[in-house]
Each structure stands twice: as structure tokens, then as C-alpha cells.
């Protein structure tokens, strides 16, 4: 950064799942720029900066694809200003310049927006305000943070929990003193004293299995055994047999009767890890077992009653999967009685020194980690969370022996790993390009088939062959279109397969117009006819021609 940029101060607000809204003032300089550029573009993040710093910051972030929401007047409703109420471009970060006349007007508008409207999965936003507003907020940082905690609805989840020995044991294993960690420990305590199913959500490496084991260990009920099932590690065709058991001769390799994991966990707890990876078929079978508390072994004729407490975990976004119809709503609501969020390390960096010290002690090293080194660990985002931190500490001992770890040791390991990854990527570039090209062709052929299927299903409406009234026929058409819209959305989630940017944008536009119509259903056959003639037909012809050119190698993939 240049000297003129080294004194930029911004305020970063974050909203993360079950964590409180938090904020911190940050200084942009040569040491922090790279990390901040990553942090401010994480969903659920709003950055506030001074208008005078716009040129310098824009120079830093101009390579990011951002939605420019313009310059706004003093009185502004931020939710609409950032266009968060629209369905288009929902993944793009936003930026606006807002000319708030007074700090009071700004606080009223921003606090209402951030606390009531803005969600943890909303796109990141950058808000440029008059210089004086930023300086005032920096001064009030500590006071407003305390007010936020006191007024947060999540603080109610901490109420009524005694500081007893059980909670202390939980906190000794799920380490940290931040509000986020205390909230998670409190939810573990509540789950241990409940008989209800538990759903644990969180990124990979955040300790979801540890949470499940702590619930079981301190539970008042279902203490017979803890049976752990990794749903992603069992082939789909074998999962039913693994969960419910089978009878001899029920399939080719069934040489004897086998007890299922539900029966093995009877009177205890069944931990279903990575439940988001189950197929819809197996989700339906699991739902019945949970609701009816009975199972039937594969090939058997009699049902067996089981009394099992279910704890499920996943690192996937189940809400998004339900919208895409890849996860059953009824199963989600059956499991989502008591939810625990395992926060990523980047959301509670103040706990990293304590966590790192505890992991280091388990390695049996006589040398203690220095305070300077522990603070250095806080400056990294840890995408692999506690698992990555644990791996790093193990690597330090393997590479450098009993030396006291220093930042340069960490940099050496990361540089070495990066070099190995780069060489591996170089060696595999040709194979990767071939794979990408093949996948791209398959992907766009699938798009073409979907669009042709839509045209065929809409043919009676397009040609006005028969009046399709609001009856079973048009309802069937809606179900079909909803299904195809979801398929197009899945295909458009990975732009890497669409090196032709125009084709990608045309497909997105086609999907958006259909989705917009579905969202205001019921609509008449006449409306659908006009939609096709005026909007969808031109897009269909353009997409079809572009795909034809690509497949016949007239255009580079």
C-alpha cells in the first residue's frame, strides 16, 4: 500500500449464524491488507469506510466483481439501497456511498438494518459514509459492543444455566472464553439435559463430533452406548443394511443375520455425522425410523422397536438444500428440535491462544508457546478451523523438533506446502484442462436438454393449441418448471464450466425470468404465452445457437 493508504480506518461488522453481531475497527496497512480483503468479502460482513478513502480502497478491491448501488441521499433505507430485496445477483458483494447528514440519522438507519434485516448469509457490503461518521463510531466501539451483547436475543440462551461442575467440564473440553464459545457450551449443556434430537451445524474442522460426544458424556438419558455413523463413508446401497440390519439371504452377500446400528444403539445415542450427504431415498427411510421408533431389517417381516436418541451433524447448508429439494423438509424439522452451531475459528480469534495452548500441551512438549507466537496465530483466518490448527502444531514439532515455534517456522511450512501444491498443479494442468473441457461439454449439453424439455412442456401454451386453465394440467406444468429451475440453478453455481461468459449470463437470465414467474404463481396461460414470445424465446434461440457452436468446436470452451 502507498503511504496515503496506510492510515485508512474502517469498521467491519459481522453476523455469523448463532454468534452475536460484532464489530471491530481495523487499520489498513501493508501487513493487514491481504487478510482484510478476504475478511470483508465473507457473506454476513459489512464494512464501513470514509468517503475520502473510496479511491484508495476501490483501487484495492477493483478486481472483485461488485454491484455498484450508487450514491444515496441522507435518508436511506439500506436494505433496499443494497438491493438485498431483489432476487438477481444475490451472490455479488455490494457497495454504496451514503451521504448521511448526522450521526443520529446514520445510527438509526444502520442499526435498524444490521440488527433486523441483514442476515448471516447475505452478500458482503461496503458502505462509504462522511468521514466524521467513521471517527465517531470508532470512539464508541467499546460502548456499543457492550450494548449489542446486552440487547441480543441470543443472550437469553445463557440465562437459567447454573455455573455447576457439568458446565465447567464442558468448557474444559470445548475451550474458549468468548461469547460465541460460551453460547455453544450452554447449548451443549441444554442438549445434555434434554431427550430431544440434536442438529449440529458447522464447517469442517469445527469440532462437531466433539460436541456430540460431550452431549452424550454429560447426558441424563440414553447412556447405554454412543454409536457413531459417518453417512458419507457408507455406500448408498449399503446404508439401509448398516442402519437397520439384514436377514440371511436378503441379498447376494448376506450369509448371516446382521444387527443394524439402530439396534446396537438401543437405549443409547446414535450420532449421524454428515447427514447432509444422504440420498433422498435414505432420508425417507431414516425419517420413518425416527418418527415411528421402529425398524425392519432388510429382508425381514417383523418390525423391531428401538429407543434411540439421535444427534445429527453436517457442514452443508440444509436450508439451501431444502430449497433445491435435495434435503427433505420433514426430516429437517424432525431433527431441528435443538440446534447447536459450531463456530469457525475466524469468528472467535480471541480463543485461539487458549485452544492452541491446550493442543500443544497434549503433544507433551516441555517448551511453552510464547505470548507473541499465540497472538501471531490470531492473525490467520484458519479455513480448516481447529483441525488445521492442530495439524500445524503437529507439523511444527515434526519439522523443527523441540525448538520454540516462531512465525518464520509457520511461514516456512506454508511456503513449502504451497510450492508442492503449485508443482502438483503444474504437472496436472493438461489432465485438468481435458477434464474441464469434457465436464463443460456435458454441462452445456445438460442445459440444452433442460431448455428443450421446457419448450416441449410449454408447447400447448406457446402454440395456443388448447386453453390450459388453472387445473391439474397447468399445476403439473408448474411442478415441472420448478424442478427444471432448480436444475439450472445447480448448473449455474459453478461458472468455471462456462468459459463463454455470454452463454452463462443468458442461461442465468432464462432461469431468473422463469423463477420470477413461478414466485408469483398462479399465472394464466396467456401470461405464460406472452412470457415465452417476448422474453424466453429469444433467449432460447440465442442459447441454443451458442451451445451448437461450442459443441461443433466453432468456439473455444
Tab-separated table of N, CA, C and O in Angstrom, residues 111-166:
chain	number	residue	atom	x	y	z
A	111	UNK	N	-28.334	0.731	12.377
A	111	UNK	CA	-28.664	-0.215	13.443
A	111	UNK	C	-29.937	-0.993	13.122
A	111	UNK	O	-30.029	-2.199	13.379
A	112	UNK	N	-30.931	-0.305	12.558
A	112	UNK	CA	-32.170	-0.992	12.192
A	112	UNK	C	-31.904	-2.024	11.091
A	112	UNK	O	-32.397	-3.151	11.138
A	113	UNK	N	-31.085	-1.636	10.127
A	113	UNK	CA	-30.760	-2.542	9.020
A	113	UNK	C	-29.959	-3.745	9.504
A	113	UNK	O	-30.304	-4.896	9.228
A	114	UNK	N	-28.887	-3.502	10.269
A	114	UNK	CA	-27.974	-4.584	10.638
A	114	UNK	C	-28.594	-5.533	11.651
A	114	UNK	O	-28.408	-6.746	11.578
A	115	UNK	N	-29.357	-5.024	12.592
A	115	UNK	CA	-29.897	-5.880	13.649
A	115	UNK	C	-31.177	-6.600	13.234
A	115	UNK	O	-31.446	-7.698	13.711
A	116	UNK	N	-31.955	-5.998	12.294
A	116	UNK	CA	-33.263	-6.560	11.993
A	116	UNK	C	-33.399	-7.155	10.590
A	116	UNK	O	-34.160	-8.096	10.389
A	117	UNK	N	-32.659	-6.620	9.634
A	117	UNK	CA	-32.868	-7.052	8.253
A	117	UNK	C	-31.722	-7.874	7.677
A	117	UNK	O	-31.941	-8.805	6.908
A	118	UNK	N	-30.501	-7.527	8.025
A	118	UNK	CA	-29.326	-8.162	7.425
A	118	UNK	C	-29.096	-9.534	8.055
A	118	UNK	O	-29.150	-9.680	9.276
A	119	UNK	N	-28.835	-10.556	7.203
A	119	UNK	CA	-28.686	-11.925	7.678
A	119	UNK	C	-27.252	-12.421	7.442
A	119	UNK	O	-26.512	-11.879	6.626
A	120	UNK	N	-26.884	-13.494	8.144
A	120	UNK	CA	-25.516	-14.004	8.081
A	120	UNK	C	-25.155	-14.581	6.721
A	120	UNK	O	-23.980	-14.740	6.405
A	121	UNK	N	-26.157	-14.915	5.893
A	121	UNK	CA	-25.848	-15.441	4.558
A	121	UNK	C	-26.079	-14.411	3.457
A	121	UNK	O	-25.992	-14.740	2.270
A	122	UNK	N	-26.352	-13.159	3.829
A	122	UNK	CA	-26.492	-12.097	2.842
A	122	UNK	C	-25.119	-11.736	2.275
A	122	UNK	O	-24.092	-11.919	2.941
A	123	UNK	N	-25.077	-11.208	1.050
A	123	UNK	CA	-23.773	-10.878	0.444
A	123	UNK	C	-23.064	-9.778	1.219
A	123	UNK	O	-23.712	-8.938	1.862
A	124	UNK	N	-21.719	-9.768	1.170
A	124	UNK	CA	-20.969	-8.711	1.867
A	124	UNK	C	-21.241	-7.349	1.245
A	124	UNK	O	-21.489	-7.243	0.040
A	125	UNK	N	-21.183	-6.303	2.069
A	125	UNK	CA	-21.466	-4.942	1.614
A	125	UNK	C	-20.388	-3.987	2.120
A	125	UNK	O	-19.843	-4.180	3.212
A	126	UNK	N	-20.111	-2.966	1.336
A	126	UNK	CA	-19.209	-1.894	1.760
A	126	UNK	C	-19.982	-0.581	1.692
A	126	UNK	O	-20.550	-0.239	0.648
A	127	UNK	N	-20.006	0.130	2.797
A	127	UNK	CA	-20.766	1.370	2.930
A	127	UNK	C	-19.792	2.519	3.162
A	127	UNK	O	-19.062	2.528	4.162
A	128	UNK	N	-19.760	3.475	2.239
A	128	UNK	CA	-18.919	4.655	2.387
A	128	UNK	C	-19.767	5.802	2.922
A	128	UNK	O	-20.821	6.125	2.363
A	129	UNK	N	-19.321	6.403	4.036
A	129	UNK	CA	-20.080	7.457	4.712
A	129	UNK	C	-19.174	8.667	4.920
A	129	UNK	O	-17.947	8.568	4.802
A	130	UNK	N	-19.758	9.838	5.248
A	130	UNK	CA	-18.921	11.016	5.527
A	130	UNK	C	-17.866	10.712	6.584
A	130	UNK	O	-18.109	9.964	7.531
A	131	UNK	N	-16.695	11.324	6.423
A	131	UNK	CA	-15.544	10.996	7.265
A	131	UNK	C	-15.838	11.072	8.756
A	131	UNK	O	-15.418	10.228	9.535
A	132	UNK	N	-16.574	12.070	9.187
A	132	UNK	CA	-16.834	12.251	10.614
A	132	UNK	C	-17.597	11.106	11.235
A	132	UNK	O	-17.428	10.797	12.416
A	133	UNK	N	-18.450	10.443	10.434
A	133	UNK	CA	-19.249	9.343	10.973
A	133	UNK	C	-18.350	8.173	11.389
A	133	UNK	O	-18.583	7.534	12.412
A	134	UNK	N	-17.340	7.867	10.594
A	134	UNK	CA	-16.439	6.762	10.922
A	134	UNK	C	-15.678	7.060	12.208
A	134	UNK	O	-15.572	6.203	13.095
A	135	UNK	N	-15.158	8.272	12.336
A	135	UNK	CA	-14.404	8.641	13.539
A	135	UNK	C	-15.270	8.522	14.787
A	135	UNK	O	-14.823	8.035	15.832
A	136	UNK	N	-16.535	8.927	14.699
A	136	UNK	CA	-17.441	8.834	15.847
A	136	UNK	C	-17.677	7.376	16.235
A	136	UNK	O	-17.712	7.032	17.422
A	137	UNK	N	-17.845	6.509	15.238
A	137	UNK	CA	-18.103	5.104	15.533
A	137	UNK	C	-16.890	4.423	16.164
A	137	UNK	O	-17.037	3.573	17.037
A	138	UNK	N	-15.704	4.774	15.722
A	138	UNK	CA	-14.501	4.201	16.320
A	138	UNK	C	-14.433	4.531	17.799
A	138	UNK	O	-14.098	3.687	18.638
A	139	UNK	N	-14.754	5.776	18.162
A	139	UNK	CA	-14.709	6.191	19.562
A	139	UNK	C	-15.748	5.451	20.401
A	139	UNK	O	-15.538	5.178	21.577
A	140	UNK	N	-16.880	5.117	19.789
A	140	UNK	CA	-17.976	4.485	20.542
A	140	UNK	C	-17.931	2.960	20.463
A	140	UNK	O	-18.839	2.280	20.927
A	141	UNK	N	-16.890	2.429	19.890
A	141	UNK	CA	-16.807	0.992	19.635
A	141	UNK	C	-17.087	0.150	20.879
A	141	UNK	O	-17.966	-0.713	20.893
A	142	UNK	N	-16.362	0.391	21.945
A	142	UNK	CA	-16.497	-0.425	23.156
A	142	UNK	C	-17.879	-0.296	23.762
A	142	UNK	O	-18.510	-1.292	24.118
A	143	UNK	N	-18.391	0.920	23.842
A	143	UNK	CA	-19.702	1.135	24.453
A	143	UNK	C	-20.810	0.438	23.659
A	143	UNK	O	-21.675	-0.232	24.226
A	144	UNK	N	-20.780	0.567	22.346
A	144	UNK	CA	-21.829	-0.018	21.536
A	144	UNK	C	-21.733	-1.536	21.489
A	144	UNK	O	-22.734	-2.221	21.373
A	145	UNK	N	-20.503	-2.078	21.574
A	145	UNK	CA	-20.357	-3.534	21.614
A	145	UNK	C	-21.021	-4.105	22.856
A	145	UNK	O	-21.696	-5.131	22.811
A	146	UNK	N	-20.830	-3.438	23.996
A	146	UNK	CA	-21.476	-3.899	25.229
A	146	UNK	C	-22.984	-3.817	25.112
A	146	UNK	O	-23.707	-4.702	25.564
A	147	UNK	N	-23.481	-2.745	24.484
A	147	UNK	CA	-24.930	-2.603	24.326
A	147	UNK	C	-25.487	-3.682	23.412
A	147	UNK	O	-26.575	-4.206	23.629
A	148	UNK	N	-24.725	-4.033	22.372
A	148	UNK	CA	-25.165	-5.082	21.448
A	148	UNK	C	-25.333	-6.412	22.154
A	148	UNK	O	-26.315	-7.119	21.988
A	149	UNK	N	-24.331	-6.768	22.983
A	149	UNK	CA	-24.395	-8.032	23.723
A	149	UNK	C	-25.580	-8.051	24.677
A	149	UNK	O	-26.329	-9.017	24.757
A	150	UNK	N	-25.771	-6.931	25.394
A	150	UNK	CA	-26.852	-6.881	26.379
A	150	UNK	C	-28.217	-6.995	25.713
A	150	UNK	O	-29.141	-7.573	26.267
A	151	UNK	N	-28.356	-6.422	24.499
A	151	UNK	CA	-29.651	-6.430	23.833
A	151	UNK	C	-29.872	-7.595	22.904
A	151	UNK	O	-30.913	-7.691	22.279
A	152	UNK	N	-28.930	-8.461	22.776
A	152	UNK	CA	-29.063	-9.557	21.824
A	152	UNK	C	-30.024	-10.625	22.332
A	152	UNK	O	-29.981	-11.013	23.498
A	153	UNK	N	-30.893	-11.131	21.437
A	153	UNK	CA	-31.780	-12.229	21.858
A	153	UNK	C	-31.018	-13.492	22.221
A	153	UNK	O	-31.491	-14.305	22.992
A	154	UNK	N	-29.784	-13.661	21.676
A	154	UNK	CA	-29.009	-14.852	21.987
A	154	UNK	C	-28.561	-14.871	23.444
A	154	UNK	O	-28.261	-15.930	23.992
A	155	UNK	N	-28.493	-13.671	24.065
A	155	UNK	CA	-28.077	-13.644	25.465
A	155	UNK	C	-29.077	-14.383	26.346
A	155	UNK	O	-28.735	-14.877	27.421
A	156	UNK	N	-30.346	-14.485	25.876
A	156	UNK	CA	-31.362	-15.207	26.651
A	156	UNK	C	-31.042	-16.698	26.732
A	156	UNK	O	-31.445	-17.370	27.683
A	157	UNK	N	-30.314	-17.219	25.743
A	157	UNK	CA	-29.976	-18.639	25.754
A	157	UNK	C	-28.997	-18.984	26.859
A	157	UNK	O	-28.832	-20.152	27.211
A	158	UNK	N	-28.322	-17.966	27.399
A	158	UNK	CA	-27.389	-18.202	28.500
A	158	UNK	C	-28.079	-18.158	29.861
A	158	UNK	O	-27.488	-18.559	30.866
A	159	UNK	N	-29.308	-17.662	29.855
A	159	UNK	CA	-29.995	-17.496	31.134
A	159	UNK	C	-30.477	-18.835	31.676
A	159	UNK	O	-30.792	-19.762	30.920
A	160	UNK	N	-30.527	-18.946	32.981
A	160	UNK	CA	-31.054	-20.146	33.630
A	160	UNK	C	-30.108	-21.313	33.665
A	160	UNK	O	-30.497	-22.416	34.044
A	161	UNK	N	-28.861	-21.123	33.254
A	161	UNK	CA	-27.883	-22.211	33.284
A	161	UNK	C	-26.947	-21.999	34.470
A	161	UNK	O	-26.225	-21.011	34.522
A	162	UNK	N	-26.962	-22.907	35.433
A	162	UNK	CA	-26.103	-22.728	36.617
A	162	UNK	C	-24.634	-22.947	36.285
A	162	UNK	O	-24.286	-23.713	35.388
A	163	UNK	N	-23.783	-22.266	37.006
A	163	UNK	CA	-22.340	-22.476	36.845
A	163	UNK	C	-21.923	-23.680	37.683
A	163	UNK	O	-21.204	-23.581	38.676
A	164	UNK	N	-22.403	-24.848	37.253
A	164	UNK	CA	-22.131	-26.043	38.035
A	164	UNK	C	-20.944	-26.814	37.458
A	164	UNK	O	-20.314	-26.406	36.467
A	165	UNK	N	-20.660	-27.948	38.038
A	165	UNK	CA	-19.500	-28.738	37.644
A	165	UNK	C	-19.625	-29.254	36.214
A	165	UNK	O	-18.627	-29.326	35.487
A	166	UNK	N	-20.858	-29.591	35.792
A	166	UNK	CA	-21.050	-30.100	34.433
A	166	UNK	C	-20.654	-29.065	33.401
A	166	UNK	O	-19.941	-29.364	32.427
